[in-house]
Amino acid sequence: MKTWKDIFMEKVKEMHVTEPWILQEDNTIQVNILKPGWKEFMQRRAFGRFQCSQCWHKWSSAKVHILFHMHRSRRQCQGAVRMRVFRQACRQCPDPQLEEPDFSQENMARILNNLVLKILQECYHVPVQPSDLVEVVVDAPVAGPHDSARCEGCQLGVCREPRPAQASAASTRVKKASTHRIWRGWDLTPQATQTCCPPSFSSTSLWKRYCCIGGCLLCVLAVLLFVLLYFTNK
Ligand SMILES: [Zn+2]
Ligand SMILES: [Zn+2]
C-alpha cells in the first residue's frame, strides 16, 4: 500500500515538476487562512470509506473534502504541501470520535493528480483549465444523505459548495486517457530556473543561430580578402 507521500512523489515526477516537493499531513490548517505566499486547493467530493473505532460500524461518503496548502520557495528551489482530510463521526455511537477515511489507491492518485495540476498552475504559472482536473470517482454506492451533524467539514463550513463554476467543473467527466497527454508537453525548466538553478533549456538553439551568423560573416570576409589580395598582386 502506497502512502499519500509515495503517490505524491510519483505524481510530481510524472508531471515534470523539476524541483523537489514534500507533502505533510497537518490537521491544523484552515480554509482561507493562509500564511503569506501560500496557496490553497480544496479537493471536494472525494470518495472515502470510514470505520468507527468504537463499534466498528462501516460507512462510505462521497463528500469527503481534502484541503491543501502549498508553497513554493523560489530561493530554495523547493516546495511544500500541507494536507488536511476532513473527518466524519459514526452515527451509531452516542459519543463518537471523528474518524479518518481510507481511500482507494486509484482515488488517492486522482486527488494528488489534481493537486499537482494546481501546483503547476499556482506556483509555476502553467495554464490549467478547470476541465483538466480529474473527477474523484465513486467506486461504491453511498447509502443515505450526507450527515452534516457528524461531518467535520460541515461543522467548519467547508462542505458548502463555493461557486457554481467550480461545482460544475468538479462534476465534469474527464476521460482517463486524455489526462496523461495534457502535461506531456509541459516543460517547467524556464520558470524553475529563473531564480537560482543553472540554465539547461533551449539556449542551444540560440547558440546555433549565433554560430551560423558568425560563419557567414567569416565567409564574406574571406572572399573580400581573397579579392583584395588577387587585385593587389596584379
Ligand atoms: Zn460507532
Ligand atoms: Zn459535510
PDB file of C-alpha atoms and ligand atoms in Angstrom:
ATOM      1  CA  MET A   1       0.000   0.000   0.000  1.00  0.00           C
ATOM      2  CA  LYS A   2       1.442   3.321  -1.084  1.00  0.00           C
ATOM      3  CA  THR A   3       1.061   6.307   1.205  1.00  0.00           C
ATOM      4  CA  TRP A   4      -0.023   9.825   0.264  1.00  0.00           C
ATOM      5  CA  LYS A   5       3.644  10.824   0.279  1.00  0.00           C
ATOM      6  CA  ASP A   6       4.665   7.961  -2.057  1.00  0.00           C
ATOM      7  CA  ILE A   7       1.978   8.757  -4.619  1.00  0.00           C
ATOM      8  CA  PHE A   8       2.648  12.494  -4.369  1.00  0.00           C
ATOM      9  CA  MET A   9       6.340  11.919  -5.178  1.00  0.00           C
ATOM     10  CA  GLU A  10       5.359   9.793  -8.174  1.00  0.00           C
ATOM     11  CA  LYS A  11       2.945  12.433  -9.474  1.00  0.00           C
ATOM     12  CA  VAL A  12       5.482  15.243  -9.071  1.00  0.00           C
ATOM     13  CA  LYS A  13       7.958  13.244 -11.152  1.00  0.00           C
ATOM     14  CA  GLU A  14       5.387  12.097 -13.693  1.00  0.00           C
ATOM     15  CA  MET A  15       4.168  15.634 -14.299  1.00  0.00           C
ATOM     16  CA  HIS A  16       7.675  17.025 -14.809  1.00  0.00           C
ATOM     17  CA  VAL A  17       7.983  19.256 -11.777  1.00  0.00           C
ATOM     18  CA  THR A  18      11.749  19.588 -11.650  1.00  0.00           C
ATOM     19  CA  GLU A  19      12.041  21.000  -8.129  1.00  0.00           C
ATOM     20  CA  PRO A  20      11.684  18.800  -5.028  1.00  0.00           C
ATOM     21  CA  TRP A  21       8.344  18.958  -3.194  1.00  0.00           C
ATOM     22  CA  ILE A  22       7.298  17.456   0.129  1.00  0.00           C
ATOM     23  CA  LEU A  23       3.842  16.621   1.469  1.00  0.00           C
ATOM     24  CA  GLN A  24       2.871  16.624   5.130  1.00  0.00           C
ATOM     25  CA  GLU A  25      -0.437  15.826   6.788  1.00  0.00           C
ATOM     26  CA  ASP A  26      -1.488  18.656   9.071  1.00  0.00           C
ATOM     27  CA  ASN A  27      -4.859  18.733  10.855  1.00  0.00           C
ATOM     28  CA  THR A  28      -4.414  22.338  11.959  1.00  0.00           C
ATOM     29  CA  ILE A  29      -4.648  24.117   8.599  1.00  0.00           C
ATOM     30  CA  GLN A  30      -7.863  26.022   7.933  1.00  0.00           C
ATOM     31  CA  VAL A  31      -9.804  27.117   4.877  1.00  0.00           C
ATOM     32  CA  ASN A  32      -8.925  30.626   3.670  1.00  0.00           C
ATOM     33  CA  ILE A  33      -6.374  31.129   6.437  1.00  0.00           C
ATOM     34  CA  LEU A  34      -3.033  31.152   4.670  1.00  0.00           C
ATOM     35  CA  LYS A  35       0.470  32.224   5.574  1.00  0.00           C
ATOM     36  CA  PRO A  36       1.898  34.832   3.149  1.00  0.00           C
ATOM     37  CA  GLY A  37       2.967  33.236  -0.128  1.00  0.00           C
ATOM     38  CA  TRP A  38       0.888  30.082   0.425  1.00  0.00           C
ATOM     39  CA  LYS A  39      -1.848  28.934  -2.000  1.00  0.00           C
ATOM     40  CA  GLU A  40      -4.933  26.869  -1.304  1.00  0.00           C
ATOM     41  CA  PHE A  41      -6.590  23.990  -3.104  1.00  0.00           C
ATOM     42  CA  MET A  42      -9.679  22.149  -1.913  1.00  0.00           C
ATOM     43  CA  GLN A  43     -10.453  18.745  -3.380  1.00  0.00           C
ATOM     44  CA  ARG A  44     -14.191  18.364  -2.977  1.00  0.00           C
ATOM     45  CA  ARG A  45     -16.393  15.288  -3.226  1.00  0.00           C
ATOM     46  CA  ALA A  46     -13.765  12.630  -2.826  1.00  0.00           C
ATOM     47  CA  PHE A  47     -14.966   9.129  -2.039  1.00  0.00           C
ATOM     48  CA  GLY A  48     -13.730   7.650   1.221  1.00  0.00           C
ATOM     49  CA  ARG A  49     -14.524   4.698   3.491  1.00  0.00           C
ATOM     50  CA  PHE A  50     -14.802   5.093   7.230  1.00  0.00           C
ATOM     51  CA  GLN A  51     -14.822   2.700  10.158  1.00  0.00           C
ATOM     52  CA  CYS A  52     -15.800   3.593  13.688  1.00  0.00           C
ATOM     53  CA  SER A  53     -13.032   2.847  16.181  1.00  0.00           C
ATOM     54  CA  GLN A  54     -15.598   2.162  18.945  1.00  0.00           C
ATOM     55  CA  CYS A  55     -18.302  -0.056  17.380  1.00  0.00           C
ATOM     56  CA  TRP A  56     -16.572  -0.996  14.076  1.00  0.00           C
ATOM     57  CA  HIS A  57     -19.545   0.306  12.073  1.00  0.00           C
ATOM     58  CA  LYS A  58     -18.511   0.985   8.477  1.00  0.00           C
ATOM     59  CA  TRP A  59     -19.792   3.645   6.125  1.00  0.00           C
ATOM     60  CA  SER A  60     -18.830   5.379   2.898  1.00  0.00           C
ATOM     61  CA  SER A  61     -19.070   9.001   1.869  1.00  0.00           C
ATOM     62  CA  ALA A  62     -18.785  10.699  -1.490  1.00  0.00           C
ATOM     63  CA  LYS A  63     -18.479  14.061   0.252  1.00  0.00           C
ATOM     64  CA  VAL A  64     -15.037  13.857   1.776  1.00  0.00           C
ATOM     65  CA  HIS A  65     -13.153  17.109   1.392  1.00  0.00           C
ATOM     66  CA  ILE A  66      -9.405  17.463   1.434  1.00  0.00           C
ATOM     67  CA  LEU A  67      -7.696  20.783   1.973  1.00  0.00           C
ATOM     68  CA  PHE A  68      -4.213  21.506   0.660  1.00  0.00           C
ATOM     69  CA  HIS A  69      -1.984  24.478   1.383  1.00  0.00           C
ATOM     70  CA  MET A  70       1.015  24.749  -0.908  1.00  0.00           C
ATOM     71  CA  HIS A  71       4.078  26.936  -1.020  1.00  0.00           C
ATOM     72  CA  ARG A  72       6.992  27.178  -3.419  1.00  0.00           C
ATOM     73  CA  SER A  73      10.212  28.718  -2.171  1.00  0.00           C
ATOM     74  CA  ARG A  74      11.913  30.364  -5.156  1.00  0.00           C
ATOM     75  CA  ARG A  75      15.064  30.967  -3.147  1.00  0.00           C
ATOM     76  CA  GLN A  76      15.481  27.343  -2.079  1.00  0.00           C
ATOM     77  CA  CYS A  77      14.050  25.899  -5.318  1.00  0.00           C
ATOM     78  CA  GLN A  78      11.666  23.590  -3.457  1.00  0.00           C
ATOM     79  CA  GLY A  79       8.046  23.306  -2.424  1.00  0.00           C
ATOM     80  CA  ALA A  80       5.915  22.123   0.479  1.00  0.00           C
ATOM     81  CA  VAL A  81       2.308  20.969   0.791  1.00  0.00           C
ATOM     82  CA  ARG A  82       0.222  20.666   3.954  1.00  0.00           C
ATOM     83  CA  MET A  83      -2.776  18.387   3.699  1.00  0.00           C
ATOM     84  CA  ARG A  84      -5.889  18.005   5.842  1.00  0.00           C
ATOM     85  CA  VAL A  85      -8.574  15.377   5.323  1.00  0.00           C
ATOM     86  CA  PHE A  86     -11.866  16.346   6.957  1.00  0.00           C
ATOM     87  CA  ARG A  87     -13.157  13.558   9.185  1.00  0.00           C
ATOM     88  CA  GLN A  88     -16.580  12.133   9.959  1.00  0.00           C
ATOM     89  CA  ALA A  89     -18.130  10.576  13.062  1.00  0.00           C
ATOM     90  CA  CYS A  90     -20.121   7.367  13.488  1.00  0.00           C
ATOM     91  CA  ARG A  91     -23.883   7.773  13.543  1.00  0.00           C
ATOM     92  CA  GLN A  92     -24.450   4.676  15.647  1.00  0.00           C
ATOM     93  CA  CYS A  93     -22.414   5.710  18.652  1.00  0.00           C
ATOM     94  CA  PRO A  94     -23.789   8.182  21.211  1.00  0.00           C
ATOM     95  CA  ASP A  95     -20.413   9.792  21.830  1.00  0.00           C
ATOM     96  CA  PRO A  96     -18.393   9.145  18.687  1.00  0.00           C
ATOM     97  CA  GLN A  97     -14.899  10.234  17.755  1.00  0.00           C
ATOM     98  CA  LEU A  98     -14.023  11.820  14.435  1.00  0.00           C
ATOM     99  CA  GLU A  99     -12.631   9.094  12.154  1.00  0.00           C
ATOM    100  CA  GLU A 100     -10.196   9.452   9.285  1.00  0.00           C
ATOM    101  CA  PRO A 101     -11.305   7.930   5.971  1.00  0.00           C
ATOM    102  CA  ASP A 102      -9.476   5.397   3.835  1.00  0.00           C
ATOM    103  CA  PHE A 103      -9.185   5.986   0.110  1.00  0.00           C
ATOM    104  CA  SER A 104      -8.528   3.567  -2.729  1.00  0.00           C
ATOM    105  CA  GLN A 105      -5.095   3.863  -4.318  1.00  0.00           C
ATOM    106  CA  GLU A 106      -6.774   4.987  -7.538  1.00  0.00           C
ATOM    107  CA  ASN A 107      -8.640   7.788  -5.792  1.00  0.00           C
ATOM    108  CA  MET A 108      -5.519   8.891  -3.938  1.00  0.00           C
ATOM    109  CA  ALA A 109      -3.717   9.084  -7.275  1.00  0.00           C
ATOM    110  CA  ARG A 110      -6.531  11.135  -8.786  1.00  0.00           C
ATOM    111  CA  ILE A 111      -6.678  13.531  -5.835  1.00  0.00           C
ATOM    112  CA  LEU A 112      -2.909  14.069  -5.977  1.00  0.00           C
ATOM    113  CA  ASN A 113      -3.059  14.407  -9.724  1.00  0.00           C
ATOM    114  CA  ASN A 114      -5.410  17.344  -9.217  1.00  0.00           C
ATOM    115  CA  LEU A 115      -3.128  18.724  -6.512  1.00  0.00           C
ATOM    116  CA  VAL A 116      -0.063  18.684  -8.770  1.00  0.00           C
ATOM    117  CA  LEU A 117      -2.094  20.356 -11.541  1.00  0.00           C
ATOM    118  CA  LYS A 118      -2.928  23.097  -9.036  1.00  0.00           C
ATOM    119  CA  ILE A 119       0.736  23.367  -8.046  1.00  0.00           C
ATOM    120  CA  LEU A 120       1.672  23.769 -11.716  1.00  0.00           C
ATOM    121  CA  GLN A 121      -0.974  26.444 -12.121  1.00  0.00           C
ATOM    122  CA  GLU A 122      -0.484  28.392  -8.912  1.00  0.00           C
ATOM    123  CA  CYS A 123       3.268  28.059  -8.379  1.00  0.00           C
ATOM    124  CA  TYR A 124       4.648  27.724 -11.922  1.00  0.00           C
ATOM    125  CA  HIS A 125       2.005  29.649 -13.903  1.00  0.00           C
ATOM    126  CA  VAL A 126       1.264  26.739 -16.240  1.00  0.00           C
ATOM    127  CA  PRO A 127      -2.175  27.273 -17.819  1.00  0.00           C
ATOM    128  CA  VAL A 128      -4.637  24.713 -16.416  1.00  0.00           C
ATOM    129  CA  GLN A 129      -8.297  24.509 -17.424  1.00  0.00           C
ATOM    130  CA  PRO A 130     -10.894  23.545 -14.799  1.00  0.00           C
ATOM    131  CA  SER A 131     -11.755  20.584 -17.048  1.00  0.00           C
ATOM    132  CA  ASP A 132      -8.176  19.282 -16.703  1.00  0.00           C
ATOM    133  CA  LEU A 133      -8.987  18.338 -13.122  1.00  0.00           C
ATOM    134  CA  VAL A 134      -9.976  14.699 -12.832  1.00  0.00           C
ATOM    135  CA  GLU A 135     -13.126  13.675 -11.067  1.00  0.00           C
ATOM    136  CA  VAL A 136     -12.511  11.657  -7.951  1.00  0.00           C
ATOM    137  CA  VAL A 137     -14.542   8.585  -8.756  1.00  0.00           C
ATOM    138  CA  VAL A 138     -17.177   6.965  -6.616  1.00  0.00           C
ATOM    139  CA  ASP A 139     -16.387   3.259  -6.651  1.00  0.00           C
ATOM    140  CA  ALA A 140     -19.189   2.025  -4.413  1.00  0.00           C
ATOM    141  CA  PRO A 141     -22.820   3.022  -3.790  1.00  0.00           C
ATOM    142  CA  VAL A 142     -23.249   5.530  -0.968  1.00  0.00           C
ATOM    143  CA  ALA A 143     -26.236   4.933   1.303  1.00  0.00           C
ATOM    144  CA  GLY A 144     -28.279   7.794   2.711  1.00  0.00           C
ATOM    145  CA  PRO A 145     -27.843  11.575   2.686  1.00  0.00           C
ATOM    146  CA  HIS A 146     -24.768  13.441   3.927  1.00  0.00           C
ATOM    147  CA  ASP A 147     -24.844  13.571   7.728  1.00  0.00           C
ATOM    148  CA  SER A 148     -23.870  17.179   8.362  1.00  0.00           C
ATOM    149  CA  ALA A 149     -24.066  16.864  12.124  1.00  0.00           C
ATOM    150  CA  ARG A 150     -21.308  14.241  12.058  1.00  0.00           C
ATOM    151  CA  CYS A 151     -19.117  15.766   9.369  1.00  0.00           C
ATOM    152  CA  GLU A 152     -16.115  17.829  10.394  1.00  0.00           C
ATOM    153  CA  GLY A 153     -16.234  19.684   7.060  1.00  0.00           C
ATOM    154  CA  CYS A 154     -19.851  20.761   7.640  1.00  0.00           C
ATOM    155  CA  GLN A 155     -19.068  21.862  11.188  1.00  0.00           C
ATOM    156  CA  LEU A 156     -16.249  24.061   9.853  1.00  0.00           C
ATOM    157  CA  GLY A 157     -18.327  25.360   6.940  1.00  0.00           C
ATOM    158  CA  VAL A 158     -16.256  23.774   4.166  1.00  0.00           C
ATOM    159  CA  CYS A 159     -18.907  21.361   2.836  1.00  0.00           C
ATOM    160  CA  ARG A 160     -20.925  24.156   1.249  1.00  0.00           C
ATOM    161  CA  GLU A 161     -20.213  24.458  -2.473  1.00  0.00           C
ATOM    162  CA  PRO A 162     -18.354  27.724  -3.106  1.00  0.00           C
ATOM    163  CA  ARG A 163     -19.196  28.790  -6.684  1.00  0.00           C
ATOM    164  CA  PRO A 164     -21.342  27.163  -9.369  1.00  0.00           C
ATOM    165  CA  ALA A 165     -18.414  27.293 -11.838  1.00  0.00           C
ATOM    166  CA  GLN A 166     -16.242  25.220  -9.561  1.00  0.00           C
ATOM    167  CA  ALA A 167     -19.072  22.815  -8.812  1.00  0.00           C
ATOM    168  CA  SER A 168     -19.738  22.168 -12.485  1.00  0.00           C
ATOM    169  CA  ALA A 169     -16.035  21.686 -13.098  1.00  0.00           C
ATOM    170  CA  ALA A 170     -15.925  19.104 -10.357  1.00  0.00           C
ATOM    171  CA  SER A 171     -18.798  17.154 -11.891  1.00  0.00           C
ATOM    172  CA  THR A 172     -17.348  17.235 -15.396  1.00  0.00           C
ATOM    173  CA  ARG A 173     -16.337  13.790 -16.511  1.00  0.00           C
ATOM    174  CA  VAL A 174     -12.821  13.800 -17.870  1.00  0.00           C
ATOM    175  CA  LYS A 175     -11.596  10.935 -19.989  1.00  0.00           C
ATOM    176  CA  LYS A 176      -8.929   8.985 -18.157  1.00  0.00           C
ATOM    177  CA  ALA A 177      -6.733   8.555 -21.217  1.00  0.00           C
ATOM    178  CA  SER A 178      -6.589  12.223 -22.084  1.00  0.00           C
ATOM    179  CA  THR A 179      -5.230  13.314 -18.712  1.00  0.00           C
ATOM    180  CA  HIS A 180      -1.810  11.873 -19.425  1.00  0.00           C
ATOM    181  CA  ARG A 181      -1.495  13.792 -22.627  1.00  0.00           C
ATOM    182  CA  ILE A 182      -2.156  17.172 -21.076  1.00  0.00           C
ATOM    183  CA  TRP A 183       1.123  17.739 -19.299  1.00  0.00           C
ATOM    184  CA  ARG A 184       3.429  15.752 -21.545  1.00  0.00           C
ATOM    185  CA  GLY A 185       4.379  18.923 -23.414  1.00  0.00           C
ATOM    186  CA  TRP A 186       4.909  20.999 -20.335  1.00  0.00           C
ATOM    187  CA  ASP A 187       8.442  21.921 -19.604  1.00  0.00           C
ATOM    188  CA  LEU A 188       8.812  23.798 -16.374  1.00  0.00           C
ATOM    189  CA  THR A 189      12.503  24.411 -16.697  1.00  0.00           C
ATOM    190  CA  PRO A 190      12.299  28.069 -17.821  1.00  0.00           C
ATOM    191  CA  GLN A 191      10.239  29.132 -14.775  1.00  0.00           C
ATOM    192  CA  ALA A 192      12.069  26.816 -12.421  1.00  0.00           C
ATOM    193  CA  THR A 193      15.475  28.149 -13.417  1.00  0.00           C
ATOM    194  CA  GLN A 194      14.532  31.812 -13.258  1.00  0.00           C
ATOM    195  CA  THR A 195      15.922  32.365  -9.793  1.00  0.00           C
ATOM    196  CA  CYS A 196      18.762  30.071  -8.859  1.00  0.00           C
ATOM    197  CA  CYS A 197      19.020  26.826 -10.805  1.00  0.00           C
ATOM    198  CA  PRO A 198      21.579  26.587 -13.628  1.00  0.00           C
ATOM    199  CA  PRO A 199      20.025  27.151 -17.043  1.00  0.00           C
ATOM    200  CA  SER A 200      19.620  23.977 -19.033  1.00  0.00           C
ATOM    201  CA  PHE A 201      16.984  24.881 -21.587  1.00  0.00           C
ATOM    202  CA  SER A 202      16.789  25.977 -25.215  1.00  0.00           C
ATOM    203  CA  SER A 203      19.859  28.252 -25.197  1.00  0.00           C
ATOM    204  CA  THR A 204      21.406  25.707 -27.617  1.00  0.00           C
ATOM    205  CA  SER A 205      19.170  26.926 -30.452  1.00  0.00           C
ATOM    206  CA  LEU A 206      20.263  30.488 -29.760  1.00  0.00           C
ATOM    207  CA  TRP A 207      23.921  29.377 -29.958  1.00  0.00           C
ATOM    208  CA  LYS A 208      23.285  27.648 -33.252  1.00  0.00           C
ATOM    209  CA  ARG A 209      21.912  30.880 -34.657  1.00  0.00           C
ATOM    210  CA  TYR A 210      24.929  32.896 -33.494  1.00  0.00           C
ATOM    211  CA  CYS A 211      27.333  30.313 -34.945  1.00  0.00           C
ATOM    212  CA  CYS A 212      25.500  30.448 -38.273  1.00  0.00           C
ATOM    213  CA  ILE A 213      25.686  34.251 -38.466  1.00  0.00           C
ATOM    214  CA  GLY A 214      29.375  34.208 -37.418  1.00  0.00           C
ATOM    215  CA  GLY A 215      30.183  31.587 -40.047  1.00  0.00           C
ATOM    216  CA  CYS A 216      28.511  33.610 -42.790  1.00  0.00           C
ATOM    217  CA  LEU A 217      30.423  36.759 -41.783  1.00  0.00           C
ATOM    218  CA  LEU A 218      33.716  34.842 -41.845  1.00  0.00           C
ATOM    219  CA  CYS A 219      32.960  33.528 -45.359  1.00  0.00           C
ATOM    220  CA  VAL A 220      32.209  37.041 -46.641  1.00  0.00           C
ATOM    221  CA  LEU A 221      35.430  38.362 -45.065  1.00  0.00           C
ATOM    222  CA  ALA A 222      37.469  35.524 -46.625  1.00  0.00           C
ATOM    223  CA  VAL A 223      36.046  36.260 -50.084  1.00  0.00           C
ATOM    224  CA  LEU A 224      36.780  40.008 -49.689  1.00  0.00           C
ATOM    225  CA  LEU A 225      40.344  39.248 -48.561  1.00  0.00           C
ATOM    226  CA  PHE A 226      40.851  36.915 -51.499  1.00  0.00           C
ATOM    227  CA  VAL A 227      39.581  39.521 -53.996  1.00  0.00           C
ATOM    228  CA  LEU A 228      41.767  42.217 -52.378  1.00  0.00           C
ATOM    229  CA  LEU A 229      44.902  40.029 -52.496  1.00  0.00           C
ATOM    230  CA  TYR A 230      44.131  38.987 -56.095  1.00  0.00           C
ATOM    231  CA  PHE A 231      43.976  42.596 -57.296  1.00  0.00           C
ATOM    232  CA  THR A 232      46.974  43.871 -55.265  1.00  0.00           C
ATOM    233  CA  ASN A 233      49.150  41.031 -56.670  1.00  0.00           C
ATOM    234  CA  LYS A 234      48.201  42.032 -60.192  1.00  0.00           C
TER     235      LYS A 234
HETATM  236 ZN    ZN B   1     -19.613   3.705  16.194  1.00  0.00          ZN
HETATM  237 ZN    ZN B   2     -20.097  17.722   5.393  1.00  0.00          ZN
END
